[in-house]
Coordinates of C-alpha atoms in Angstrom, one line a residue:
M1 CA 0.0 0.0 0.0
Y2 CA 2.6 2.6 1.1
L3 CA 5.0 1.5 -1.6
Q4 CA 2.3 2.0 -4.1
Y5 CA 1.6 5.5 -2.8
F6 CA 5.3 6.3 -3.1
T7 CA 5.2 5.0 -6.7
I8 CA 2.4 7.4 -7.5
F9 CA 4.3 10.3 -5.8
V10 CA 7.5 9.6 -7.7
T11 CA 5.5 9.3 -11.0
L12 CA 3.8 12.6 -10.5
I13 CA 7.1 14.4 -10.0
S14 CA 8.5 12.8 -13.2
L15 CA 5.5 13.9 -15.3
Q16 CA 7.1 17.4 -15.3
A17 CA 9.9 16.1 -17.4
R18 CA 8.1 13.5 -19.6
G19 CA 8.8 15.6 -22.8
L20 CA 12.6 15.5 -22.2
S21 CA 14.9 12.9 -23.7
Q22 CA 16.1 10.1 -21.5
Q23 CA 18.9 9.2 -23.8
Q24 CA 22.2 11.1 -24.0
S25 CA 22.7 13.0 -27.3
P26 CA 26.1 13.3 -29.1
S27 CA 26.3 16.9 -28.0
T28 CA 25.7 15.8 -24.4
D29 CA 28.6 13.3 -24.7
A30 CA 30.9 16.0 -26.0
A31 CA 29.9 18.3 -23.2
L32 CA 30.7 15.6 -20.6
I33 CA 34.1 14.9 -22.1
S34 CA 34.8 18.6 -22.3
A35 CA 33.9 19.1 -18.7
W36 CA 36.1 16.3 -17.5
Q37 CA 39.0 17.4 -19.7
D38 CA 38.9 20.7 -17.7
N39 CA 39.6 18.7 -14.5
P40 CA 43.4 18.6 -14.0
Q41 CA 43.3 15.3 -12.2
V42 CA 41.3 13.5 -14.8
R43 CA 43.2 15.1 -17.6
Q44 CA 46.4 13.7 -16.1
C45 CA 44.9 10.2 -15.9
G46 CA 43.6 10.6 -19.5
L47 CA 47.1 11.1 -20.9
C48 CA 47.5 7.3 -20.7
H49 CA 44.1 5.8 -19.9
F50 CA 41.8 7.6 -22.5
S51 CA 43.3 6.1 -25.7
P52 CA 45.5 3.2 -26.7
G53 CA 47.3 5.5 -29.2
N54 CA 50.1 6.7 -27.1
D55 CA 53.8 6.0 -26.3
F56 CA 52.9 3.2 -23.8
S57 CA 50.9 1.2 -26.3
S58 CA 54.0 -1.0 -27.2
R59 CA 54.5 -2.2 -23.6
D60 CA 55.3 -5.9 -23.2
T61 CA 52.8 -6.5 -20.4
D62 CA 49.1 -6.3 -20.4
F63 CA 48.1 -4.7 -17.1
C64 CA 45.6 -2.4 -18.7
R65 CA 44.0 -1.5 -22.0
L66 CA 44.7 2.3 -21.8
I67 CA 41.0 3.0 -22.5
E68 CA 39.9 2.8 -18.8
A69 CA 39.2 6.5 -18.5
K70 CA 37.2 6.5 -21.7
I71 CA 35.0 3.6 -20.6
W72 CA 34.5 5.4 -17.2
L73 CA 33.7 8.8 -18.6
T74 CA 31.4 7.8 -21.5
N75 CA 29.7 4.7 -20.1
D76 CA 29.6 4.7 -16.3
K77 CA 26.8 6.4 -14.3
H78 CA 29.2 7.5 -11.6
A79 CA 30.9 9.9 -14.1
I80 CA 27.6 11.8 -14.4
A81 CA 26.3 11.3 -10.9
R82 CA 26.5 15.0 -10.1
R83 CA 25.3 16.3 -13.4
R84 CA 22.2 14.1 -13.3
I85 CA 21.0 15.6 -10.0
E86 CA 22.3 19.2 -10.4
P87 CA 19.1 21.1 -9.4
Q88 CA 20.1 24.4 -11.0
L89 CA 19.9 22.7 -14.4
A90 CA 16.2 22.2 -13.8
D91 CA 15.8 25.8 -12.8
A92 CA 14.4 27.7 -15.8
A93 CA 16.0 31.0 -14.8
S94 CA 19.4 29.3 -14.4
A95 CA 19.0 27.5 -17.8
R96 CA 18.4 30.8 -19.5
H97 CA 21.4 32.4 -17.8
R98 CA 23.8 29.6 -18.6
G99 CA 22.7 29.0 -22.2
A100 CA 19.6 26.9 -22.8
T101 CA 20.9 24.7 -25.6
E102 CA 23.6 22.9 -23.7
V103 CA 21.7 22.9 -20.4
E104 CA 18.4 21.6 -21.8
A105 CA 20.3 18.7 -23.4
W106 CA 21.2 17.6 -19.8
I107 CA 17.9 18.1 -18.0
T108 CA 16.3 14.8 -17.2
P109 CA 13.6 13.6 -14.8
S110 CA 16.4 13.1 -12.2
N111 CA 17.3 16.8 -12.3
R112 CA 13.6 17.7 -12.0
L113 CA 13.3 15.4 -9.0
S114 CA 16.5 16.9 -7.4
Y115 CA 15.1 20.4 -7.8
A116 CA 11.8 19.4 -6.2
M117 CA 13.7 17.7 -3.4
V118 CA 16.0 20.7 -2.5
S119 CA 12.9 22.9 -2.6
R120 CA 11.1 20.7 -0.1
L121 CA 14.2 20.5 2.1
G122 CA 14.6 24.3 2.1
Y123 CA 17.9 24.5 0.3
A124 CA 17.9 27.9 -1.5
I125 CA 20.3 26.8 -4.2
D126 CA 20.4 30.2 -5.8
T127 CA 22.3 31.4 -2.7
E128 CA 25.8 30.3 -1.7
A129 CA 24.5 29.1 1.7
G130 CA 21.7 27.1 0.1
Y131 CA 24.0 25.5 -2.5
A132 CA 26.5 24.6 0.3
Q133 CA 23.7 22.6 1.9
F134 CA 23.2 20.7 -1.3
R135 CA 26.9 20.2 -1.7
E136 CA 27.4 18.9 1.9
N137 CA 24.4 16.6 1.9
C138 CA 24.2 15.4 -1.7
L139 CA 27.6 15.8 -3.4
T140 CA 29.4 13.7 -0.8
C141 CA 28.1 10.7 -2.7
H142 CA 27.2 12.2 -6.0
A143 CA 30.5 14.0 -6.6
G144 CA 32.9 12.7 -3.9
F145 CA 33.0 15.9 -1.9
Q146 CA 34.6 15.7 1.5
N147 CA 35.0 18.2 4.3
Q148 CA 38.7 18.6 3.7
D149 CA 38.1 19.5 0.0
D150 CA 38.1 23.1 -1.2
P151 CA 34.4 24.0 -1.5
Q152 CA 35.2 26.2 -4.6
E153 CA 36.1 23.0 -6.5
F154 CA 32.5 21.9 -6.0
A155 CA 30.9 25.3 -6.2
K156 CA 27.7 26.1 -8.1
T157 CA 29.7 27.5 -10.9
A158 CA 32.2 24.6 -11.1
T159 CA 31.5 22.6 -14.2
N160 CA 34.6 20.4 -14.3
R161 CA 33.3 17.8 -11.8
P162 CA 30.2 16.3 -13.4
G163 CA 30.4 13.2 -11.2
I164 CA 32.9 10.9 -9.5
S165 CA 36.4 11.5 -10.8
C166 CA 39.2 8.9 -11.1
N167 CA 40.9 10.1 -7.9
V168 CA 37.8 9.7 -5.7
C169 CA 38.2 5.9 -6.1
H170 CA 41.9 5.4 -6.8
Q171 CA 43.5 7.9 -4.4
M172 CA 43.5 8.1 -0.6
G173 CA 43.6 11.6 0.7
D174 CA 45.4 14.3 -1.2
D175 CA 48.8 12.7 -1.6
T176 CA 49.4 12.4 -5.4
R177 CA 53.0 11.0 -5.4
W178 CA 51.7 7.6 -6.5
I179 CA 50.6 9.0 -9.9
D180 CA 54.0 9.7 -11.3
E181 CA 55.6 6.6 -9.8
H182 CA 52.9 4.2 -11.2
S183 CA 53.2 5.6 -14.7
G184 CA 56.8 6.7 -15.0
L185 CA 58.9 4.9 -17.6
N186 CA 61.7 4.3 -15.1
T187 CA 59.5 3.6 -12.0
K188 CA 56.4 1.7 -13.1
Q189 CA 58.0 -1.8 -13.2
E190 CA 59.1 -1.5 -9.6
W191 CA 55.9 0.2 -8.6
R192 CA 53.7 -2.7 -9.9
I193 CA 55.3 -5.3 -7.6
R194 CA 55.4 -3.0 -4.6
E195 CA 53.2 -4.1 -1.6
P196 CA 49.8 -2.3 -1.3
G197 CA 50.8 -0.8 2.0
L198 CA 53.8 1.0 0.5
K199 CA 51.6 2.2 -2.4
A200 CA 49.0 3.5 0.2
E201 CA 51.8 5.5 1.9
K202 CA 52.0 7.5 -1.3
G203 CA 48.3 7.9 -1.8
M204 CA 47.1 4.9 -4.0
R205 CA 44.1 2.8 -2.9
N206 CA 44.4 -0.9 -3.4
L207 CA 41.4 -1.7 -5.5
V208 CA 42.7 -5.2 -6.4
S209 CA 41.6 -6.1 -2.9
V210 CA 37.9 -7.1 -2.4
D211 CA 38.1 -5.5 1.1
D212 CA 39.2 -2.2 -0.3
Q213 CA 36.7 -2.3 -3.2
A214 CA 33.8 -3.1 -0.8
D215 CA 34.8 -0.5 1.8
L216 CA 35.0 2.2 -0.8
C217 CA 31.7 1.5 -2.5
L218 CA 29.7 0.9 0.7
K219 CA 30.4 4.3 2.1
C220 CA 27.9 5.6 -0.3
H221 CA 25.7 2.6 -1.0
V222 CA 25.1 1.8 2.6
G223 CA 26.1 5.1 4.3
D224 CA 28.6 6.7 6.6
I225 CA 27.3 9.4 9.0
Q226 CA 30.8 10.6 9.9
Q227 CA 31.5 11.5 6.2
N228 CA 27.9 12.9 5.8
M229 CA 27.1 10.1 3.4
F230 CA 23.7 9.3 4.8
I231 CA 20.2 9.5 3.2
T232 CA 17.9 10.6 6.0
H233 CA 14.3 9.7 6.2
Q234 CA 13.6 13.4 5.6
M235 CA 15.4 13.1 2.2
Y236 CA 13.3 10.1 1.4
A237 CA 10.1 12.0 2.3
A238 CA 11.3 14.8 0.0
G239 CA 11.5 12.3 -2.9
H240 CA 14.8 10.5 -2.9
P241 CA 14.3 7.1 -4.4
P242 CA 14.8 4.2 -1.9
L243 CA 18.4 3.2 -1.5
P244 CA 18.6 -0.4 -2.9
S245 CA 20.5 -3.4 -1.4
F246 CA 24.1 -3.8 -2.6
E247 CA 25.7 -7.0 -3.8
L248 CA 29.3 -6.1 -4.8
G249 CA 29.8 -8.6 -7.6
A250 CA 26.6 -7.7 -9.4
L251 CA 27.2 -4.0 -9.1
L252 CA 30.8 -4.3 -10.3
D253 CA 29.6 -6.2 -13.4
A254 CA 27.0 -3.6 -14.2
M255 CA 29.1 -0.5 -13.9
P256 CA 30.4 -1.5 -16.7
R257 CA 33.9 -2.7 -15.7
H258 CA 36.8 -0.7 -17.0
W259 CA 39.3 -3.1 -15.3
R260 CA 40.1 -6.8 -15.5
T261 CA 39.1 -9.2 -12.8
N262 CA 41.8 -11.1 -11.0
T263 CA 41.1 -14.1 -13.1
E264 CA 41.3 -12.1 -16.3
L265 CA 44.4 -10.3 -15.2
Y266 CA 46.2 -13.5 -14.3
Q267 CA 45.5 -14.8 -17.8
S268 CA 46.5 -11.6 -19.6
L269 CA 49.8 -11.5 -17.7
K270 CA 50.9 -14.9 -18.9
N271 CA 54.0 -13.5 -20.5
Y272 CA 54.9 -11.2 -17.6
R273 CA 57.9 -12.7 -15.8
E274 CA 56.9 -11.1 -12.5
R275 CA 53.4 -12.4 -12.6
E276 CA 53.5 -14.7 -9.5
L277 CA 55.4 -12.1 -7.5
Y278 CA 52.9 -9.4 -8.5
F279 CA 49.9 -11.4 -7.2
K280 CA 51.8 -12.5 -4.1
Q281 CA 52.7 -9.0 -3.2
T282 CA 49.4 -7.5 -4.1
L283 CA 47.0 -10.0 -2.5
G284 CA 49.2 -10.8 0.4
P285 CA 49.1 -14.1 2.3
T286 CA 45.4 -14.9 1.4
I287 CA 46.3 -16.7 -1.8
E288 CA 49.0 -18.7 -0.1
E289 CA 46.8 -19.8 2.7
A290 CA 44.1 -20.8 0.2
G291 CA 46.6 -23.4 -1.0
E292 CA 45.3 -23.6 -4.5
P293 CA 46.8 -22.7 -7.9
M294 CA 46.1 -19.1 -8.9
D295 CA 44.0 -20.1 -11.9
Q296 CA 41.7 -22.2 -9.8
L297 CA 40.8 -19.6 -7.2
D298 CA 37.2 -18.5 -7.0
W299 CA 37.6 -14.7 -7.1
R300 CA 33.9 -14.1 -8.0
V301 CA 32.7 -16.1 -5.0
Q302 CA 35.1 -14.2 -2.7
T303 CA 33.7 -11.0 -4.0
I304 CA 30.2 -12.1 -3.1
V305 CA 31.1 -13.3 0.3
I306 CA 33.5 -10.6 1.5
G307 CA 31.4 -7.9 -0.2
A308 CA 28.4 -9.2 1.8
I309 CA 30.2 -9.3 5.1
T310 CA 31.6 -5.8 4.5
A311 CA 28.1 -4.5 3.7
Y312 CA 26.9 -6.0 7.0
Q313 CA 29.7 -4.4 8.9
Q314 CA 29.1 -1.0 7.3
S315 CA 25.4 -1.2 8.3
L316 CA 26.5 -1.9 11.8
A317 CA 29.0 1.0 11.7
L318 CA 26.1 3.2 10.6
I319 CA 24.2 2.1 13.7
E320 CA 27.2 2.7 16.0
Q321 CA 27.7 6.2 14.5
A322 CA 24.1 7.1 15.0
A323 CA 24.1 5.8 18.6
S324 CA 27.2 7.7 19.6
P325 CA 26.6 10.4 22.3
N326 CA 27.1 13.4 20.0
S327 CA 25.2 12.1 17.0
K328 CA 22.0 13.8 15.9
R329 CA 20.9 10.9 13.8
W330 CA 19.8 8.5 16.5
G331 CA 16.3 7.3 15.9
D332 CA 16.2 8.4 12.2
Y333 CA 13.7 6.2 10.5
A334 CA 16.2 5.6 7.7
L335 CA 18.3 3.4 10.0
Y336 CA 15.5 0.8 10.2
D337 CA 13.8 -1.6 7.8
C338 CA 11.6 0.5 5.5
S339 CA 9.3 -2.5 4.8
G340 CA 8.6 -2.7 8.5
C341 CA 6.2 0.2 7.9
H342 CA 5.8 0.4 4.2
H343 CA 4.0 -2.9 3.5
E344 CA 0.5 -4.1 2.8
L345 CA -1.6 -4.5 5.9
K346 CA -3.3 -7.8 5.3
V347 CA -4.2 -11.0 7.1
P348 CA -2.7 -13.6 7.0
S349 CA 0.7 -11.9 6.7
S350 CA 4.0 -13.8 6.2
R351 CA 5.8 -10.8 7.7
Q352 CA 3.7 -10.8 10.9
A353 CA 4.1 -14.5 11.2
A354 CA 7.9 -14.3 10.8
R355 CA 8.1 -11.5 13.4
S356 CA 5.7 -13.0 15.9
G357 CA 8.4 -13.1 18.6
S358 CA 9.1 -9.4 18.4
P359 CA 7.3 -6.7 20.3
P360 CA 4.6 -5.3 18.0
G361 CA 5.2 -1.8 16.6
R362 CA 9.0 -1.8 17.2
P363 CA 11.0 -1.1 14.0
R364 CA 13.7 -3.6 13.2
L365 CA 17.1 -2.9 11.6
V366 CA 17.5 -3.2 7.9
E367 CA 17.1 -6.9 6.9
W368 CA 19.1 -7.4 3.7
P369 CA 22.8 -6.9 4.9
K370 CA 22.9 -10.2 6.8
T371 CA 21.4 -12.5 4.1
L372 CA 24.5 -13.6 2.1
S373 CA 26.8 -13.5 5.1
A374 CA 24.5 -16.0 7.0
A375 CA 25.1 -18.6 4.3
A376 CA 28.8 -18.0 4.4
F377 CA 29.0 -18.5 8.2
E378 CA 26.8 -21.6 7.8
S379 CA 29.4 -22.9 5.3
I380 CA 32.2 -22.7 7.9
Q381 CA 30.0 -23.9 10.7
V382 CA 30.0 -20.8 12.9
A383 CA 26.4 -19.6 12.2
P384 CA 25.1 -20.3 15.8
E385 CA 27.7 -17.9 17.3
I386 CA 26.7 -15.2 14.8
V387 CA 23.0 -15.7 15.3
N388 CA 23.4 -15.4 19.1
A389 CA 25.1 -12.0 18.7
E390 CA 22.4 -10.9 16.2
N391 CA 19.7 -11.9 18.7
Q392 CA 21.4 -9.8 21.4
L393 CA 21.5 -6.8 19.1
H394 CA 17.8 -7.4 18.1
R395 CA 16.8 -7.5 21.8
A396 CA 18.6 -4.1 22.4
V397 CA 16.8 -2.6 19.4
A398 CA 13.4 -4.0 20.5
E399 CA 13.9 -3.1 24.2
T400 CA 12.4 0.4 23.8
P401 CA 11.0 2.3 20.8
F402 CA 13.9 2.7 18.4
G403 CA 16.2 0.8 20.8
N404 CA 18.2 1.2 23.9
R405 CA 20.8 3.6 22.5
Q406 CA 23.8 2.5 24.7
Q407 CA 23.0 -1.2 24.4
V408 CA 22.5 -1.0 20.6
A409 CA 25.9 0.7 20.2
L410 CA 27.5 -2.0 22.4
R411 CA 25.9 -5.0 20.7
A412 CA 26.5 -3.6 17.3
K413 CA 30.2 -3.2 18.1
E414 CA 30.4 -6.7 19.5
L415 CA 28.8 -8.2 16.4
D416 CA 31.0 -6.1 14.1
A417 CA 34.1 -7.5 15.9
L418 CA 32.8 -11.1 15.4
L419 CA 32.2 -10.5 11.7
L420 CA 35.7 -9.1 11.3
H421 CA 37.1 -12.2 13.0
Y422 CA 35.4 -14.7 10.7
R423 CA 35.8 -12.5 7.6
T424 CA 39.6 -13.1 7.8
Q425 CA 38.9 -16.9 7.7
L426 CA 36.5 -16.5 4.8
E427 CA 38.9 -14.4 2.7
R428 CA 40.9 -17.6 2.1
E429 CA 38.1 -20.2 2.4
S430 CA 35.9 -18.6 -0.2
L431 CA 38.7 -18.8 -2.7
K432 CA 38.8 -22.6 -2.6
P433 CA 36.8 -24.5 -5.2
A434 CA 35.4 -26.8 -2.5
F435 CA 33.7 -23.8 -0.8
I436 CA 31.5 -22.9 -3.7
S437 CA 29.2 -26.0 -3.5
R438 CA 28.8 -25.6 0.3
Y439 CA 28.0 -22.0 -0.1
L440 CA 25.5 -22.5 -2.9
V441 CA 23.7 -25.2 -0.9
A442 CA 23.6 -22.9 2.2
L443 CA 22.1 -20.1 0.1
T444 CA 19.3 -22.4 -1.1
Q445 CA 18.5 -23.6 2.4
T446 CA 17.6 -20.1 3.6
E447 CA 14.4 -20.2 5.6
E448 CA 11.3 -18.2 4.4
K449 CA 11.3 -16.1 7.6
N450 CA 14.6 -14.7 6.4
L451 CA 13.2 -13.9 3.0
I452 CA 10.3 -11.7 3.8
D453 CA 12.0 -8.6 2.5
Y454 CA 12.2 -7.9 -1.3
Q455 CA 15.8 -6.5 -1.0
T456 CA 16.8 -9.7 0.8
A457 CA 15.4 -11.9 -2.1
R458 CA 17.2 -9.7 -4.6
Q459 CA 20.5 -10.3 -2.8
M460 CA 19.9 -14.0 -3.0
N461 CA 19.0 -13.8 -6.7
W462 CA 22.2 -11.8 -7.5
A463 CA 24.5 -14.2 -5.5
I464 CA 23.1 -17.4 -7.0
R465 CA 23.1 -16.1 -10.5
G466 CA 26.6 -14.8 -10.0
I467 CA 27.9 -18.2 -8.9
D468 CA 26.1 -19.9 -11.8
S469 CA 27.7 -17.4 -14.2
E470 CA 31.2 -17.9 -12.7
L471 CA 31.1 -21.7 -12.9
N472 CA 29.9 -21.5 -16.5
F473 CA 32.7 -19.0 -17.4
R474 CA 35.3 -21.4 -15.9
G475 CA 34.0 -24.3 -18.0
S476 CA 32.5 -26.3 -15.1
P477 CA 28.8 -25.4 -15.3
L478 CA 26.1 -26.6 -13.0
Q479 CA 23.8 -29.4 -14.4
D480 CA 21.2 -28.2 -16.9
L481 CA 18.2 -28.7 -14.5
V482 CA 19.9 -26.6 -11.8
R483 CA 20.8 -23.8 -14.3
K484 CA 17.2 -23.9 -15.7
R485 CA 15.7 -23.4 -12.2
I486 CA 18.2 -20.6 -11.3
A487 CA 17.2 -18.9 -14.5
Q488 CA 13.6 -18.9 -13.3
L489 CA 14.4 -17.7 -9.8
G490 CA 12.4 -14.6 -9.1
I491 CA 10.3 -15.0 -12.2
S492 CA 6.6 -16.2 -12.1
S493 CA 4.4 -16.9 -15.1
G494 CA 7.0 -15.1 -17.3
V495 CA 6.8 -11.9 -15.2
I496 CA 9.9 -10.7 -13.3
Q497 CA 9.0 -10.6 -9.6
V498 CA 12.5 -10.1 -8.2
E499 CA 14.7 -8.0 -10.6
S500 CA 18.4 -9.1 -11.0
E501 CA 19.3 -6.7 -13.8
I502 CA 20.8 -3.3 -13.0
P503 CA 20.7 -0.3 -15.3
G504 CA 24.4 0.3 -15.5
S505 CA 25.1 2.5 -18.5
Q506 CA 24.7 6.2 -18.7
T507 CA 21.9 5.9 -21.4
R508 CA 19.6 3.9 -19.1
E509 CA 17.9 6.1 -16.6
I510 CA 17.3 4.8 -13.1
F511 CA 14.6 7.4 -12.4
P512 CA 11.7 7.2 -13.0
A513 CA 11.2 4.1 -15.2
F514 CA 13.3 1.7 -13.3
V515 CA 12.4 3.0 -9.9
D516 CA 8.7 2.9 -10.7
A517 CA 8.9 -0.7 -11.8
E518 CA 11.0 -1.7 -8.8
L519 CA 8.6 -0.1 -6.3
K520 CA 5.7 -2.0 -7.9
R521 CA 7.7 -5.3 -7.6
Q522 CA 8.4 -4.6 -4.0
S523 CA 4.8 -3.9 -3.1
Q524 CA 3.8 -7.2 -4.8
Y525 CA 6.7 -9.4 -3.6
D526 CA 5.6 -12.8 -2.2
S527 CA 8.2 -14.4 0.1
R528 CA 6.4 -17.8 0.0
Q529 CA 6.6 -18.0 -3.8
F530 CA 10.3 -17.0 -3.8
H531 CA 11.0 -19.5 -1.1
I532 CA 9.4 -22.3 -3.2
Q533 CA 11.5 -21.4 -6.2
L534 CA 14.6 -21.4 -4.0
Q535 CA 13.7 -24.9 -2.7
S536 CA 13.4 -26.1 -6.3
V537 CA 17.0 -25.0 -6.9
R538 CA 18.0 -26.8 -3.7
D539 CA 16.2 -30.0 -4.8
A540 CA 17.9 -29.9 -8.2
L541 CA 21.3 -29.6 -6.6
R542 CA 20.6 -32.8 -4.7

């Protein structure tokens, strides 16, 4: 019911922009590239990574394709994350002032929604103070703005930061020494085999590591109150689309990738004499402890498992931050399971049945982050210890309306420490080929009471499909019957009930078409039906 009302609300806002194109025009592409070329950091990266036609194209190794920046800037949504929500573009007076032709080519329903949101939130974006509110609450995720950054670089008039730049992901802090060393003719060979810790000392983030990948992505995609990366319930009420669940492997595949996976990189470096040393130095003791040949390691499964645990930890960190004594975010509805309130009020209700042991009317924490982790802990036989810690946290949350603040912080911290302890073990276990079958079985054995949330079901859908795809890629596919039932997971009578596809390219708008359809699917989600389909996969595996 409530999700359907929200769908109508979002649709009404989008009607203001129905006459506008939802596809990028060639002139828009040119404007985007021009804007990024005016950014000195991106321009420096583009010297090598925008085109293969340069002095490094005759290299004797194959670490990269030298078109990474081009893929990012012309295909990835992150590169236009700011431009797509810039509210001033949707302001008619601003459009006339800045030149209507170029600006109107950029205006989309997302810009219209953003303009409506900032108006409802009281951000007077035509003033410096009002735009500062937009910058500090929205551009932290949509453009990578941090408190230590110069606000003028993200000012209302700054056009050379249309979205997330290369350095937001690849650089730690403001130390740029790594850039020259990793690309210099006389230094790059030594740089490549240097340990990640030494690279980090000069500012480079280790994005070969799943840990670092997940930690970076989840600051925005789950939230971080300390860095002001948090979508409040007030923002949702103003019109921000619901923040979806996050499965690292599926999201990385949809970006689209401008890098090689570890499996692909190992293959492409077959003629590189330092290949084994590079992987040993870059990935540390994990690959040695796994005790398997490099070409047999399950990197895709590790991405699913470690990404899931990191997402769970980040959700707990968010709770700890909100519960800290000086935080103003404690009790914000956005910290809790949206579907706890936004669901159909009907009898009988699978949701009410699954939550019969909880005090009525007390909101629970977000459900989806623990889904994929639970199966991983089951696979290494430590699930009871984790469940016990989760129950203690749940009791603290249910003790009083919105939870006992001190006890919630304590129990979240204890659970976080426990997850960290077993994550270290799973970093190597999840790489072993023998782990994949145990994990797949554990996923299919998830009880219906743990699938009542649509976002949870989508996590399950992503993970199982990801494993199926990886095994098929490696030439050891699952049996035909299993693959057939996985292909039907989340689909009923030919209609998609649980979406597994992600609109990753710049030409596919998330808002409003995708969000409208997703909200409808969420309101109609049937956990019993999805659980039956999951059981059919389990039975086929047997």
